[in-house]
Coordinates of C-alpha atoms and ligand atoms in Angstrom, one line a residue:
M1 CA 95.0 58.0 117.4
K2 CA 98.6 56.8 117.8
R3 CA 101.8 58.8 117.1
S4 CA 104.6 56.7 115.8
T5 CA 106.9 59.7 116.5
G6 CA 106.3 60.5 120.3
Q7 CA 104.4 62.1 122.8
D8 CA 101.7 65.2 122.4
R9 CA 103.1 67.9 120.9
K10 CA 106.8 67.3 121.7
I11 CA 108.4 66.6 118.2
T12 CA 111.6 65.2 119.0
S13 CA 113.2 62.2 117.4
N14 CA 117.2 60.9 116.1
W15 CA 116.0 60.0 112.7
R16 CA 117.6 61.4 110.0
S17 CA 116.1 63.4 107.4
A18 CA 115.2 61.1 104.7
T19 CA 113.5 58.6 107.3
Q20 CA 111.6 61.7 108.5
A21 CA 110.5 62.1 105.2
V22 CA 108.8 58.9 105.2
R23 CA 107.7 58.2 108.6
G24 CA 108.0 61.8 110.4
G25 CA 105.0 63.2 112.2
T26 CA 102.6 60.0 111.1
W27 CA 99.4 59.3 113.5
R28 CA 97.7 56.1 113.2
S29 CA 94.3 55.6 113.6
E30 CA 93.1 52.6 115.5
M31 CA 92.5 50.9 111.7
G32 CA 96.1 50.8 111.4
E33 CA 96.6 52.2 108.0
T34 CA 99.8 52.5 106.7
S35 CA 99.4 55.6 104.3
E36 CA 98.3 58.7 106.3
A37 CA 94.3 59.0 106.8
I38 CA 92.8 62.4 105.4
F39 CA 90.7 64.1 107.8
M40 CA 88.6 66.3 105.8
T41 CA 86.5 67.9 108.7
S42 CA 86.2 71.3 110.0
G43 CA 84.9 70.5 113.6
Y44 CA 84.9 68.1 116.3
S45 CA 82.8 66.4 119.1
Y46 CA 83.2 65.6 122.6
D47 CA 81.9 63.3 124.8
D48 CA 81.0 65.5 127.4
A49 CA 80.8 69.4 127.5
E50 CA 83.7 69.5 129.9
T51 CA 86.0 68.2 127.6
P52 CA 85.9 71.4 124.6
A53 CA 85.9 73.9 127.8
D54 CA 89.3 72.3 128.7
R55 CA 90.6 72.0 125.4
F56 CA 89.7 75.6 124.9
A57 CA 91.6 76.5 127.8
G58 CA 94.6 74.7 126.9
K59 CA 94.5 72.5 129.8
I60 CA 94.3 69.1 127.5
P61 CA 95.4 68.7 124.0
G62 CA 93.0 67.9 121.5
M63 CA 91.6 69.5 118.2
T64 CA 88.8 72.1 118.5
Y65 CA 88.4 73.4 115.2
S66 CA 90.6 72.7 111.8
R67 CA 91.1 76.6 111.5
T68 CA 93.3 76.0 114.9
A69 CA 94.4 72.3 114.2
N70 CA 93.5 69.4 112.0
P71 CA 95.0 65.9 112.5
S72 CA 96.1 66.1 108.6
V73 CA 97.3 69.4 108.8
Q74 CA 99.8 68.4 111.9
M75 CA 101.1 65.4 110.6
L76 CA 102.6 67.4 108.1
E77 CA 103.5 70.1 110.1
E78 CA 105.6 67.5 112.7
R79 CA 107.0 65.7 109.4
I80 CA 108.4 69.1 108.3
A81 CA 109.5 70.1 111.6
L82 CA 111.3 66.9 112.0
M83 CA 112.8 66.9 108.6
E84 CA 114.1 70.9 109.0
G85 CA 115.3 70.1 112.7
A86 CA 113.0 72.7 113.9
E87 CA 111.2 73.0 117.1
A88 CA 107.5 73.7 115.5
C89 CA 106.4 74.1 112.2
R90 CA 102.4 75.8 111.2
C91 CA 101.4 75.1 107.4
Q92 CA 99.6 78.0 105.5
A93 CA 97.4 77.8 102.0
S94 CA 99.9 78.8 100.1
G95 CA 103.5 80.0 99.6
M96 CA 102.6 83.5 99.4
G97 CA 100.6 82.9 102.7
A98 CA 103.8 81.9 104.4
M99 CA 105.4 84.7 103.0
S100 CA 102.8 87.3 104.0
S101 CA 102.3 85.5 107.2
V102 CA 105.8 85.5 108.6
M103 CA 106.2 89.2 107.8
L104 CA 102.8 90.3 109.2
C105 CA 102.6 87.8 112.5
Q106 CA 106.1 89.5 113.6
L107 CA 105.9 93.2 112.3
S108 CA 104.2 96.2 113.3
A109 CA 103.8 99.9 112.5
G110 CA 107.2 101.4 113.2
D111 CA 109.2 98.2 112.5
H112 CA 111.8 98.0 109.6
M113 CA 112.6 95.1 107.9
V114 CA 115.3 94.4 105.3
I115 CA 114.7 91.8 102.3
A116 CA 117.2 90.9 99.5
K117 CA 116.6 92.5 96.4
A118 CA 116.3 89.2 94.2
A119 CA 113.2 87.8 95.3
F120 CA 109.6 86.0 94.3
G121 CA 107.7 88.8 92.5
P122 CA 104.7 88.5 94.9
T123 CA 106.9 88.6 97.7
R124 CA 108.4 91.7 96.4
W125 CA 104.6 93.2 96.3
V126 CA 104.2 92.5 99.5
T127 CA 107.1 94.5 101.0
D128 CA 106.9 97.1 98.5
N129 CA 103.2 97.6 98.2
L130 CA 101.6 96.2 101.2
L131 CA 103.6 96.5 104.2
P132 CA 104.1 100.5 103.9
R133 CA 100.5 101.0 104.0
F134 CA 100.9 99.8 107.7
G135 CA 103.7 101.7 108.5
I136 CA 106.2 99.1 108.3
E137 CA 109.7 100.3 106.6
V138 CA 111.7 98.3 104.3
T139 CA 114.9 98.4 102.6
A140 CA 116.1 96.3 99.7
V141 CA 119.5 95.1 99.6
D142 CA 121.7 93.4 97.5
G143 CA 122.1 90.0 99.4
R144 CA 125.0 88.8 98.4
D145 CA 127.0 92.2 99.8
L146 CA 127.4 91.6 103.5
N147 CA 127.8 95.3 104.1
Q148 CA 124.6 96.2 102.7
W149 CA 122.9 93.7 105.3
Q150 CA 124.9 95.7 108.0
D151 CA 124.6 99.1 106.5
A152 CA 121.0 98.4 106.3
I153 CA 120.4 98.0 110.0
K154 CA 118.3 100.6 112.3
D155 CA 117.6 100.7 115.7
N156 CA 113.8 99.4 115.0
T157 CA 115.0 96.6 112.4
K158 CA 112.9 93.5 113.5
L159 CA 113.6 90.9 110.7
F160 CA 115.9 89.9 107.8
F161 CA 114.2 88.1 105.2
F162 CA 116.0 86.5 102.1
E163 CA 115.6 83.5 99.3
T164 CA 118.5 81.7 98.1
P165 CA 119.2 80.7 95.7
A166 CA 116.9 83.6 94.6
N167 CA 114.1 83.7 91.7
P168 CA 115.0 84.0 89.0
T169 CA 118.8 85.4 89.1
M170 CA 119.9 82.4 90.9
D171 CA 122.2 85.0 93.4
L172 CA 122.9 83.4 96.9
V173 CA 122.6 84.7 100.1
D174 CA 125.3 83.4 102.6
I175 CA 122.9 82.5 105.5
A176 CA 125.5 81.7 108.4
E177 CA 127.5 85.5 107.8
V178 CA 124.2 87.2 107.4
S179 CA 122.4 85.6 110.6
K180 CA 125.8 86.5 112.5
I181 CA 125.1 90.1 111.1
A182 CA 121.4 90.1 112.5
H183 CA 121.9 88.1 115.9
A184 CA 124.3 90.7 116.6
R185 CA 121.5 93.2 117.1
G186 CA 118.7 90.9 118.1
I187 CA 117.2 90.6 114.6
R188 CA 115.5 87.6 113.5
V189 CA 116.4 85.7 110.1
V190 CA 113.8 84.2 107.8
V191 CA 114.7 81.8 104.8
D192 CA 112.3 81.2 102.0
N193 CA 114.0 77.7 101.2
A194 CA 111.6 76.6 98.3
F195 CA 114.3 76.9 95.5
A196 CA 116.4 74.7 97.3
S197 CA 114.2 72.5 99.8
V198 CA 115.7 70.9 102.9
A199 CA 117.1 68.0 100.7
L200 CA 119.3 70.3 99.4
Q201 CA 119.8 73.0 102.0
R202 CA 118.8 73.4 105.6
P203 CA 119.2 76.9 106.5
L204 CA 118.7 76.3 110.7
D205 CA 121.9 74.2 110.5
H206 CA 123.5 77.6 109.1
G207 CA 122.2 80.0 111.9
A208 CA 118.7 81.2 110.3
D209 CA 116.0 81.2 112.7
V210 CA 113.0 80.5 110.4
V211 CA 112.3 78.5 107.2
A212 CA 109.4 79.5 105.1
Y213 CA 108.4 77.7 102.2
A214 CA 105.8 77.4 99.1
A215 CA 105.5 73.9 99.7
T216 CA 103.6 73.9 96.4
K217 CA 107.3 73.3 94.9
L218 CA 109.8 70.8 95.2
M219 CA 107.6 69.5 98.7
D220 CA 104.6 68.7 96.8
G221 CA 107.0 67.8 93.9
S222 CA 104.3 67.0 91.1
G223 CA 102.6 70.2 90.6
R224 CA 99.3 69.1 92.4
T225 CA 98.5 71.8 94.8
L226 CA 99.5 75.0 96.8
A227 CA 100.8 74.9 100.2
G228 CA 103.0 76.8 102.5
A229 CA 104.9 75.9 105.3
I230 CA 106.6 78.0 108.3
A231 CA 109.4 76.1 110.6
G232 CA 111.4 77.5 113.6
D233 CA 111.7 77.7 117.4
A234 CA 108.1 76.6 119.4
Q235 CA 108.3 80.0 121.4
F236 CA 107.7 82.0 117.5
I237 CA 105.9 79.3 115.9
N238 CA 103.6 78.9 118.9
T239 CA 103.2 82.3 120.3
I240 CA 103.5 84.9 117.7
L241 CA 102.7 82.9 114.3
H242 CA 100.2 80.7 115.3
P243 CA 97.4 83.1 116.9
Y244 CA 98.2 85.2 113.7
T245 CA 96.9 82.2 111.6
R246 CA 94.5 80.9 113.6
N247 CA 92.8 84.6 113.7
T248 CA 93.2 85.7 110.2
G249 CA 92.4 82.4 108.6
N250 CA 95.5 81.3 106.4
V251 CA 94.8 77.6 106.8
L252 CA 95.9 74.6 104.8
S253 CA 93.1 72.1 103.6
P254 CA 93.8 68.8 105.0
F255 CA 93.6 67.3 101.8
N256 CA 96.3 69.6 100.7
A257 CA 98.3 68.7 103.2
W258 CA 97.8 65.2 102.5
V259 CA 99.2 65.6 98.9
V260 CA 102.1 67.2 100.6
L261 CA 102.9 64.1 102.9
K262 CA 102.8 62.2 100.1
G263 CA 105.4 64.4 98.1
L264 CA 108.0 64.6 100.9
E265 CA 108.3 60.9 101.1
T266 CA 110.0 61.3 98.0
L267 CA 111.3 64.9 98.1
E268 CA 115.4 63.6 98.6
L269 CA 115.3 61.4 95.6
R270 CA 113.8 63.9 93.2
A271 CA 115.4 66.8 94.7
K272 CA 118.9 65.1 94.1
A273 CA 118.1 63.7 90.5
Q274 CA 116.6 66.9 89.5
A275 CA 119.4 68.6 90.8
A276 CA 122.0 66.2 89.1
A277 CA 120.1 66.8 85.9
A278 CA 120.3 70.5 86.0
L279 CA 124.0 70.8 86.5
D280 CA 124.3 68.4 83.4
L281 CA 121.8 70.6 81.3
G282 CA 123.4 73.9 82.7
A283 CA 126.8 72.8 81.5
W284 CA 125.8 72.0 78.4
L285 CA 124.0 75.2 78.1
E286 CA 126.7 76.9 78.8
T287 CA 128.7 75.8 75.8
R288 CA 125.9 77.3 73.5
L289 CA 124.9 80.7 75.1
P290 CA 126.7 84.1 76.5
R291 CA 125.1 83.6 79.8
V292 CA 123.9 80.8 81.9
L293 CA 123.2 81.6 85.3
H294 CA 123.8 78.3 87.6
P295 CA 125.1 78.3 91.2
G296 CA 126.6 74.9 90.2
L297 CA 128.8 75.6 87.7
A298 CA 132.2 76.8 88.3
S299 CA 131.3 80.1 86.1
H300 CA 128.6 81.3 88.9
P301 CA 130.1 83.9 91.1
Q302 CA 129.2 82.6 94.5
H303 CA 129.8 78.8 93.1
D304 CA 132.2 78.6 96.9
L305 CA 129.1 79.6 98.5
V306 CA 127.4 76.2 97.1
K307 CA 130.2 73.9 99.2
K308 CA 129.7 75.8 102.1
Q309 CA 125.9 75.7 102.3
M310 CA 124.3 73.5 99.7
Y311 CA 124.2 69.6 99.4
A312 CA 124.0 70.5 95.4
A313 CA 122.7 73.7 93.5
G314 CA 119.4 73.1 92.8
S315 CA 117.0 72.1 90.0
I316 CA 116.1 75.7 88.7
F317 CA 118.9 77.9 86.6
S318 CA 118.5 80.6 84.7
F319 CA 120.1 81.9 81.4
E320 CA 119.7 84.6 78.7
V321 CA 119.5 84.9 75.0
D322 CA 120.6 87.6 72.9
G323 CA 117.7 89.2 71.4
G324 CA 115.7 90.4 74.5
R325 CA 112.0 89.4 75.1
E326 CA 111.4 88.7 71.1
Q327 CA 113.8 86.1 71.1
A328 CA 113.4 84.4 74.5
M329 CA 109.5 84.2 73.5
K330 CA 110.5 82.6 70.1
L331 CA 112.2 80.0 72.0
L332 CA 109.6 79.3 74.4
N333 CA 107.4 78.9 71.4
A334 CA 109.6 76.5 69.7
L335 CA 109.9 73.8 72.5
Q336 CA 108.0 70.6 71.7
L337 CA 108.5 68.7 74.6
I338 CA 109.6 71.2 77.6
D339 CA 106.2 72.7 78.7
I340 CA 105.9 76.6 78.8
S341 CA 105.0 77.1 82.7
N342 CA 105.8 79.8 85.2
N343 CA 105.5 76.9 87.7
I344 CA 108.9 75.2 89.5
G345 CA 109.6 72.1 91.3
D346 CA 107.6 69.8 89.3
T347 CA 108.6 66.3 88.3
K348 CA 108.0 67.9 84.7
T349 CA 110.5 69.9 83.1
L350 CA 109.0 74.0 82.9
M351 CA 110.7 76.9 81.2
T352 CA 108.8 80.6 81.5
H353 CA 110.1 84.0 81.0
P354 CA 110.2 86.0 84.4
A355 CA 110.1 89.5 83.1
S356 CA 106.4 88.9 81.6
T357 CA 105.5 86.6 84.2
T358 CA 106.7 85.7 87.6
H359 CA 108.0 89.3 87.6
S360 CA 105.5 91.1 85.5
S361 CA 103.8 92.6 89.0
I362 CA 106.9 94.9 90.1
S363 CA 108.0 97.8 88.1
P364 CA 110.4 97.3 85.1
A365 CA 113.2 99.5 87.2
T366 CA 113.0 97.0 90.0
R367 CA 113.3 94.1 88.0
A368 CA 116.3 95.8 86.3
E369 CA 117.6 96.3 90.0
M370 CA 117.5 92.8 90.2
G371 CA 119.0 91.7 87.2
V372 CA 115.8 90.3 85.5
S373 CA 116.5 91.2 81.8
E374 CA 114.4 90.9 78.7
G375 CA 116.0 88.0 77.4
M376 CA 116.2 85.8 80.5
L377 CA 114.6 82.7 80.8
R378 CA 114.3 80.3 83.8
I379 CA 114.0 76.3 83.5
S380 CA 112.8 74.3 86.6
V381 CA 114.4 71.0 85.5
G382 CA 112.1 67.9 86.1
L383 CA 112.6 63.8 86.1
E384 CA 112.6 63.4 82.1
D385 CA 116.2 61.7 80.7
V386 CA 118.3 64.8 80.1
Q387 CA 119.5 63.6 76.7
D388 CA 115.5 64.4 75.6
L389 CA 115.7 67.7 77.4
K390 CA 119.0 68.8 75.5
D391 CA 117.5 67.5 72.3
D392 CA 114.5 69.6 73.1
L393 CA 116.4 72.8 73.7
D394 CA 118.5 72.3 71.1
A395 CA 116.0 72.1 68.1
A396 CA 114.5 74.8 69.7
M397 CA 117.4 77.2 69.5
K398 CA 118.4 76.3 66.1
S399 CA 115.0 76.7 64.5
V400 CA 115.3 80.6 66.0
G401 CA 119.0 81.1 65.0
L402 CA 120.8 80.5 68.1
Ligands
PLP1 C1 106.4 80.0 94.3 C2 107.2 80.8 95.4 C3 106.6 81.0 96.4 C4 104.8 81.4 96.4 O1 104.3 80.2 96.7 P1 102.6 80.1 96.1 O2 102.5 79.0 96.5 O3 102.9 80.2 94.5 O4 101.9 81.0 96.8 C5 107.2 82.0 97.2 N1 108.6 82.2 96.9 C6 109.3 81.2 96.3 C7 110.8 81.4 96.3 C8 108.5 80.5 95.1 O5 108.8 79.8 94.0

């Protein structure tokens, strides 16, 4: 096996992110295949008895078992690290695998973490239900308000965690300012970057320590597989996260890793085209509906922050219809082209009602606090012609009297 990007375990290259997306982390076998190979193997065999002993002892590099490392998964890990500008990356079985691992690998009973309230539903389930069972204390703050981050800090605070843009309210968090507040007290900052992807936002460049992903979303890009990833400094990834992952088994299948590797090759093109289409659609919808939550629009209260930390505002946004849950459901049922689906980041445009789907596992009180209203709909814009999307929404809105 030969690598196209350098020596063993050293992830360095001067290529820019878009080049890394296509080339980064590639290993080639003696066959010289141009497309990355899928190593569907759980174990590895050795030429002699000393080799596995040396590998287990960490004296020589090489694979021992696919819960610890697998060539296809490692190609993806190196590619993601190179694209993010991170020293290392470890993949996980799903996005929630990544979010739960990134918390559990570093927190112990008696520790405290702070999370921005507006977050993916299952992430809030982990912080609200699971972590307290293990004696980990969590404070939820309005991520937009820097004072709340500052005031939430306690002597035992270990971790700040947030999504930006956040699901589904599209609240933004100022990555640089929140990181400054955290670092003044030695607190690690983790950003769930699933909504933007590295093509539109680079959290590590703005001061975050770790970036966590549902690679299920824009990274795969075609809605084929679940996958997760965590990238950051080598010390955190290799000595804190890796032992947790290899011993608890939250690892990615080599086949799924390959699907995401192929998805990354077109990430930049897709993310930028889908973001442009979402902005066009959002601006049009704003002429028809009272409330469109799209950070790329001047009407969004944090529009300036987009310019500070994002290349573009992303392909997902939300809007509200009058008439609550009933009217929102009617509108979904009237769509002909856009699919009713709670997934995001697909090439197909998808729409969902967050209160009854992605955010149904959290209490109505927490939902209200997060700003997830009964009349809210979220759209993930794909690669169809925008005019067809407008026509579909226009017909659906008219048919329900909007
Ligand atoms: C989808 C998503 C997750 C979870 O990813 P899965 O692969 O579905 O487990 C976490 N965070 C955000 C922001 C997401 O959109």
